């Protein structure tokens, strides 16, 4: 059970020394009870009190890391039910399933394709996170062979799927120095699985179709000294998965119910269920297939949900080329708020006219907001023009967004030799504007 602020206060030194940054021990205790500070901020807590406070200071959802030698996927440490309450922190890892009875040539191709796949989305590199290798053959040699093939073509983290402890043990042999996720422990095999994981830096997924059984499983596994547990709610329909996952998240966050305070693994099979799992509340997702067409929207959805709503997604400021611009092509200027950038860039691209798109650093704000906040003024625009367009642009025609027409005089004064024009207020009108000629 979580301790109240007063209970925590009784365990603190009560000297009010302020070393933690709070004026009193009571103030610190209240913050600790609300999980807004770390216990380590107080350097004077006795070892005995630390042990008692450990539960109170632990995050409601344990952070579990699945890692290879070069990459890692973290899940857990979430603090809210809804993203708009604060933010979601650790993006769910998306793993592609490989069955050990697939033919080896197709496995090699799949591994190479997934490993090579990455996309640049508004300056952010997106990629898939790893492979979930499933024992479907029941043959330890075969399982081991497939793991070795995957490892010879990719260093991405792994999930090993088997309910056979002997097969899991042999699969771990080539993964020394890595922390894979083992899926999974069931009411029938949990003891043997826990014994394997305890001697290896791996985490263990507990699988069950009911919440009561899941609770029993995690308590049993924890009693064997395994801390890094992942919950696998076995649900086959969208609604049952949603209900199961929501129950787990509510109980762990709102009731601080420790047996369910772990990340969730969703065996989504298909991309639409994976999309639901990204929104509600997966930490790890297994997909049956890989195609760039299905991976891209999924990764973009994940990126959009796992960003701080108070910090809009920004694009990298700079000079972007659209439709192969030439030195005499016009320069359109906008801010680095991603939605603004995409609205403008898509319209210019759709128009077919070559142009330079100058994206200024407006701290991720849209045009009008940035202007009102003093982040998109003549001085900043002129500075961006001078630093970004040198050696690239000769005709020197600059198009300002219609919403900041008021800046045109000042920009002209800052940029001698440039012809400053005022573009449309709405991005959708840009093609018509460009058609009129500049
Ligand atoms: S550092 Fe520790 S002892 Fe000092 S005021 Fe903070 S909580 Fe109290």
XYZ file of C-alpha atoms and ligand atoms in Angstrom:
446
model
C 0.000 0.000 0.000
C 1.176 3.500 -0.749
C 1.975 5.647 2.275
C 0.253 8.947 2.951
C 2.205 12.201 3.234
C 2.008 12.109 7.051
C 3.198 8.488 7.175
C 6.139 9.395 4.937
C 6.891 12.462 7.085
C 7.239 10.257 10.158
C 9.995 8.306 8.395
C 11.974 11.394 7.350
C 14.693 12.975 9.568
C 12.369 15.952 10.394
C 15.265 18.404 10.588
C 13.890 20.799 7.958
C 17.425 21.263 6.647
C 16.119 22.232 3.147
C 18.796 20.166 1.327
C 16.037 18.607 -0.791
C 14.977 22.018 -2.099
C 11.807 22.128 0.023
C 11.396 24.376 3.073
C 10.277 21.541 5.381
C 10.338 17.760 5.598
C 6.527 17.830 5.566
C 6.466 19.675 2.233
C 8.885 17.102 0.798
C 6.780 14.238 2.207
C 3.645 15.590 0.533
C 5.435 15.831 -2.818
C 6.807 12.312 -2.414
C 3.334 10.961 -1.653
C 2.093 12.627 -4.853
C 5.019 11.003 -6.742
C 6.280 14.386 -7.847
C 9.798 14.020 -6.409
C 12.357 11.248 -6.017
C 13.265 9.923 -2.589
C 16.941 10.353 -3.534
C 16.452 14.147 -3.308
C 16.762 13.803 0.468
C 20.334 12.716 1.242
C 19.622 12.120 4.946
C 17.112 9.238 4.894
C 18.266 6.240 6.956
C 18.647 2.837 5.274
C 15.798 1.503 7.386
C 13.452 4.323 6.368
C 14.564 3.940 2.740
C 13.395 0.334 2.690
C 10.011 1.336 4.088
C 9.694 4.238 1.676
C 10.769 2.269 -1.365
C 7.229 1.274 -2.237
C 5.976 4.818 -1.860
C 8.673 6.244 -4.045
C 8.383 3.541 -6.738
C 6.590 4.509 -9.952
C 3.049 3.054 -10.218
C 4.042 1.244 -13.431
C 7.482 -0.340 -13.328
C 9.950 0.652 -16.034
C 10.985 -2.438 -17.986
C 13.791 -2.305 -20.549
C 14.223 -4.830 -23.354
C 17.634 -4.439 -24.882
C 20.173 -5.812 -27.281
C 23.798 -4.757 -27.390
C 23.032 -1.684 -29.525
C 19.374 -0.791 -28.935
C 16.825 -0.687 -26.157
C 13.063 -0.330 -25.768
C 11.702 1.043 -22.508
C 8.107 0.650 -21.357
C 6.369 1.743 -18.157
C 6.842 4.727 -15.834
C 3.570 6.191 -17.100
C 1.711 8.417 -14.678
C -1.578 9.343 -16.351
C -4.567 7.600 -17.897
C -5.047 10.174 -20.610
C -2.370 11.898 -22.614
C -4.040 15.301 -22.256
C -3.630 15.095 -18.452
C 0.129 15.402 -18.821
C 1.994 13.226 -21.309
C 2.847 9.606 -22.088
C 6.567 8.946 -21.729
C 7.780 5.663 -23.200
C 6.641 4.845 -26.712
C 5.492 1.236 -27.100
C 8.029 -0.943 -28.888
C 6.730 -2.531 -32.100
C 8.133 -6.028 -32.776
C 7.664 -8.118 -35.932
C 6.850 -11.793 -35.403
C 9.031 -14.506 -36.914
C 7.921 -18.131 -36.585
C 10.684 -20.702 -36.345
C 8.954 -22.954 -38.889
C 9.074 -20.291 -41.632
C 11.558 -21.035 -44.402
C 14.973 -19.616 -43.639
C 15.308 -17.591 -46.833
C 12.076 -15.690 -46.147
C 13.196 -15.110 -42.543
C 16.492 -13.623 -43.719
C 14.706 -11.327 -46.162
C 12.183 -10.193 -43.557
C 14.897 -9.451 -41.007
C 16.922 -7.443 -43.511
C 13.840 -5.497 -44.654
C 12.696 -4.638 -41.123
C 16.196 -3.758 -39.998
C 16.717 -1.432 -42.956
C 13.311 0.237 -42.680
C 13.324 3.763 -41.324
C 11.505 6.949 -42.231
C 12.124 10.578 -41.532
C 8.977 12.181 -40.163
C 9.240 15.925 -39.560
C 12.911 15.532 -38.786
C 12.364 12.555 -36.458
C 13.791 9.186 -37.389
C 11.114 6.481 -37.031
C 11.766 2.742 -37.140
C 10.492 -0.569 -35.848
C 11.962 -1.838 -32.602
C 12.733 -5.518 -32.919
C 11.629 -9.077 -33.578
C 9.420 -11.507 -31.673
C 10.726 -14.994 -32.430
C 8.092 -17.638 -31.807
C 8.682 -21.308 -31.122
C 6.052 -22.978 -33.273
C 8.158 -26.016 -34.190
C 8.599 -27.305 -30.637
C 12.219 -27.943 -31.610
C 14.916 -26.237 -29.503
C 17.526 -26.599 -32.281
C 15.286 -24.947 -34.817
C 14.439 -22.092 -32.397
C 18.117 -21.521 -31.707
C 18.954 -21.557 -35.413
C 16.354 -18.870 -36.170
C 17.597 -16.679 -33.306
C 21.127 -16.940 -34.701
C 19.919 -16.019 -38.199
C 18.061 -12.982 -36.858
C 21.108 -11.934 -34.873
C 23.401 -12.273 -37.864
C 21.343 -9.695 -39.805
C 20.030 -7.353 -37.114
C 21.010 -6.050 -33.707
C 17.461 -4.973 -32.766
C 16.053 -6.213 -29.402
C 14.190 -9.517 -29.210
C 11.106 -11.066 -27.662
C 11.316 -14.865 -27.370
C 7.918 -16.579 -27.503
C 7.624 -20.081 -26.080
C 5.839 -21.740 -23.206
C 8.500 -24.447 -23.062
C 11.175 -23.554 -20.453
C 13.788 -25.829 -22.053
C 13.369 -24.152 -25.439
C 13.544 -20.686 -23.862
C 16.750 -21.674 -22.027
C 18.435 -22.787 -25.209
C 17.240 -19.635 -27.015
C 18.972 -17.464 -24.434
C 22.393 -19.013 -25.072
C 23.414 -16.781 -28.018
C 21.969 -13.676 -26.348
C 24.584 -13.147 -23.684
C 24.850 -9.479 -22.710
C 21.286 -8.792 -23.896
C 18.001 -8.396 -22.014
C 15.273 -9.983 -24.132
C 11.637 -10.274 -23.109
C 10.429 -13.849 -22.561
C 6.805 -14.559 -23.414
C 5.574 -16.282 -21.550
C 4.720 -17.461 -18.165
C 1.370 -19.203 -17.662
C -0.287 -20.782 -14.599
C 1.285 -24.084 -15.721
C 4.910 -23.083 -16.290
C 5.506 -19.883 -14.293
C 7.819 -21.449 -11.732
C 10.236 -22.856 -14.308
C 10.062 -19.650 -16.355
C 10.753 -17.507 -13.278
C 13.778 -19.678 -12.455
C 15.198 -19.100 -15.971
C 14.653 -15.342 -15.907
C 16.068 -14.968 -12.404
C 19.454 -16.158 -13.640
C 19.400 -13.918 -16.717
C 18.915 -10.169 -17.223
C 15.667 -10.841 -19.123
C 12.121 -9.754 -18.370
C 9.144 -12.123 -18.235
C 5.668 -11.674 -19.685
C 2.824 -13.246 -17.721
C -0.061 -14.359 -19.953
C -3.647 -14.847 -18.900
C -7.183 -14.290 -20.205
C -8.453 -13.079 -16.798
C -7.377 -10.300 -14.510
C -7.526 -12.437 -11.348
C -5.238 -15.046 -12.841
C -2.872 -12.329 -14.060
C -2.663 -10.950 -10.514
C -1.890 -14.425 -9.134
C 0.759 -14.957 -11.764
C 2.603 -11.681 -11.156
C 2.517 -12.198 -7.380
C 3.873 -15.724 -7.778
C 6.594 -14.667 -10.196
C 7.608 -11.738 -7.970
C 7.798 -14.051 -4.960
C 10.574 -15.903 -6.835
C 12.637 -12.708 -7.040
C 11.775 -11.638 -10.602
C 11.161 -7.890 -10.734
C 10.951 -7.139 -14.457
C 7.499 -8.444 -15.332
C 5.281 -7.557 -18.293
C 1.526 -8.221 -18.434
C 0.102 -10.025 -21.432
C -3.700 -9.826 -21.345
C -4.814 -12.623 -23.691
C -7.760 -10.967 -25.399
C -8.817 -11.700 -28.941
C -11.360 -8.952 -29.656
C -10.898 -5.199 -29.790
C -13.415 -4.535 -27.034
C -12.095 -7.190 -24.649
C -8.517 -5.982 -25.144
C -9.583 -2.389 -24.536
C -11.501 -3.319 -21.382
C -8.652 -5.505 -20.076
C -5.941 -2.929 -20.768
C -7.985 -0.081 -19.292
C -8.684 -2.077 -16.132
C -4.976 -2.777 -15.720
C -3.991 0.846 -16.269
C -6.701 2.172 -13.923
C -5.869 -0.232 -11.114
C -2.151 0.440 -11.349
C -2.426 4.227 -11.547
C -5.507 5.094 -9.532
C -5.270 2.397 -6.861
C -1.498 1.895 -6.968
C -2.264 -1.826 -7.188
C 1.247 -3.262 -7.388
C 0.461 -6.728 -8.875
C -0.688 -4.909 -12.020
C 1.923 -2.135 -11.926
C 3.799 -3.360 -15.005
C 3.843 -2.498 -18.736
C 1.381 -4.286 -21.016
C 2.338 -6.485 -23.967
C -0.244 -6.753 -26.752
C -0.043 -9.590 -29.255
C -1.856 -7.494 -31.836
C -1.343 -9.689 -34.904
C -2.717 -7.005 -37.241
C -2.069 -3.341 -37.720
C -5.545 -2.122 -36.718
C -5.363 -3.800 -33.327
C -1.820 -2.460 -32.974
C -3.187 1.050 -33.550
C -5.673 0.562 -30.698
C -2.893 -0.820 -28.508
C -0.719 2.238 -29.143
C -3.516 4.504 -27.939
C -4.550 2.245 -25.021
C -2.070 1.258 -23.267
C 0.552 -1.078 -24.677
C 4.237 -0.981 -23.782
C 5.204 -3.709 -26.259
C 3.313 -4.732 -29.421
C 3.782 -7.807 -31.601
C 2.717 -7.616 -35.262
C 2.404 -10.577 -37.620
C 3.539 -8.845 -40.764
C 5.734 -6.086 -42.013
C 5.034 -3.803 -44.950
C 6.210 -0.201 -45.228
C 2.600 0.812 -45.972
C 1.333 -0.497 -42.646
C 4.401 0.385 -40.571
C 4.458 4.067 -41.525
C 0.989 5.110 -40.242
C 1.538 3.061 -37.102
C 4.849 4.724 -36.316
C 3.445 8.175 -37.043
C 0.439 7.481 -34.796
C 2.793 6.374 -32.033
C 4.943 9.459 -32.479
C 1.932 11.746 -32.279
C 0.507 10.124 -29.158
C 3.840 9.888 -27.366
C 4.749 13.546 -27.562
C 4.199 16.080 -24.840
C 0.986 17.937 -25.765
C 2.497 21.058 -24.213
C 5.444 20.856 -26.618
C 4.176 20.697 -30.195
C 6.066 18.607 -32.707
C 8.506 20.835 -34.461
C 10.315 20.540 -37.734
C 13.936 21.391 -38.098
C 14.341 25.075 -39.057
C 16.082 25.454 -42.413
C 15.603 25.867 -46.131
C 13.517 23.069 -47.692
C 13.452 22.320 -51.405
C 10.056 21.687 -52.962
C 9.615 20.591 -56.581
C 13.333 21.032 -57.373
C 13.674 24.808 -56.980
C 16.196 26.831 -59.001
C 18.112 29.939 -57.876
C 15.348 32.117 -59.358
C 12.524 30.296 -57.534
C 10.625 32.218 -54.838
C 11.265 31.755 -51.111
C 8.141 31.170 -49.011
C 8.589 31.690 -45.312
C 6.771 29.950 -42.442
C 7.329 28.743 -38.863
C 8.561 25.392 -37.538
C 5.239 24.196 -36.059
C 4.880 20.821 -37.783
C 1.227 21.219 -38.770
C 1.945 24.630 -40.265
C 4.963 23.244 -42.095
C 3.031 20.296 -43.526
C 0.052 22.423 -44.567
C 2.279 24.815 -46.468
C 4.701 22.208 -47.857
C 1.866 19.980 -49.111
C 0.124 22.851 -50.872
C 3.328 24.060 -52.544
C 4.185 20.516 -53.604
C 0.657 19.965 -54.913
C 0.839 23.164 -56.938
C 3.718 21.750 -58.985
C 5.626 25.064 -58.800
C 9.256 24.883 -57.655
C 9.879 26.910 -54.507
C 12.119 27.224 -51.476
C 10.372 26.899 -48.132
C 12.202 28.788 -45.412
C 11.248 27.408 -41.983
C 12.180 29.768 -39.172
C 12.722 28.787 -35.551
C 9.528 29.989 -33.833
C 9.806 27.503 -30.940
C 7.223 25.233 -32.526
C 4.431 27.837 -32.684
C 2.076 28.479 -35.585
C 2.406 31.710 -37.559
C -0.081 33.896 -35.676
C 0.789 32.526 -32.229
C 4.499 33.001 -32.888
C 3.962 36.536 -34.158
C 1.867 37.424 -31.083
C 4.559 35.925 -28.828
C 7.340 37.858 -30.565
C 8.916 34.692 -31.982
C 8.191 35.446 -35.636
C 9.223 39.027 -36.270
C 11.061 40.889 -39.023
C 14.418 40.511 -37.329
C 14.129 36.720 -37.004
C 12.829 36.305 -40.541
C 15.630 38.457 -41.961
C 18.243 36.550 -39.981
C 16.915 33.233 -41.322
C 16.891 34.570 -44.889
C 20.470 35.836 -44.604
C 21.854 32.632 -43.094
C 19.882 30.061 -45.099
C 19.542 31.394 -48.616
C 23.136 32.523 -49.260
C 24.533 30.890 -52.468
C 21.191 29.267 -53.283
C 18.809 32.043 -54.257
C 19.484 34.760 -56.843
C 16.090 36.262 -57.701
C 15.371 37.206 -54.078
C 11.591 37.096 -53.913
C 10.324 36.447 -50.394
C 6.690 35.507 -49.673
C 5.371 36.182 -46.165
C 2.279 34.396 -44.777
C -0.818 36.551 -45.270
C -1.490 36.527 -41.526
C 1.611 38.619 -40.884
C 1.215 41.073 -43.754
C 1.882 43.760 -41.156
C 5.545 42.683 -41.092
C 6.208 43.293 -44.798
C 7.561 46.852 -44.411
C 9.902 45.909 -41.580
C 11.155 42.824 -43.411
C 11.836 44.882 -46.531
C 13.840 47.321 -44.419
C 15.850 44.447 -42.934
C 16.495 42.838 -46.327
C 17.717 45.344 -48.912
C 17.663 43.858 -52.411
C 14.761 41.516 -51.634
C 11.284 41.903 -53.045
C 8.868 41.097 -50.203
C 5.401 39.874 -51.178
C 2.435 38.952 -49.006
C 1.031 35.479 -49.636
C -2.422 34.136 -48.795
C -3.678 33.780 -45.214
C -4.635 30.139 -45.719
C -2.243 27.466 -47.012
C -4.992 26.066 -49.229
C -4.829 29.251 -51.347
C -1.092 28.946 -52.062
C -1.450 27.087 -55.435
C -3.760 29.824 -56.743
C -1.318 32.472 -55.514
C 1.685 30.789 -57.172
C -0.240 30.387 -60.445
C -0.554 34.185 -60.691
C 3.243 34.374 -60.989
C 5.822 36.094 -58.828
S 16.558 17.077 2.805
Fe 15.473 15.518 3.961
S 15.772 16.144 6.067
Fe 16.246 17.922 4.854
S 14.293 19.067 4.670
Fe 14.419 17.706 2.932
S 13.327 15.915 3.590
Fe 13.817 17.019 5.439
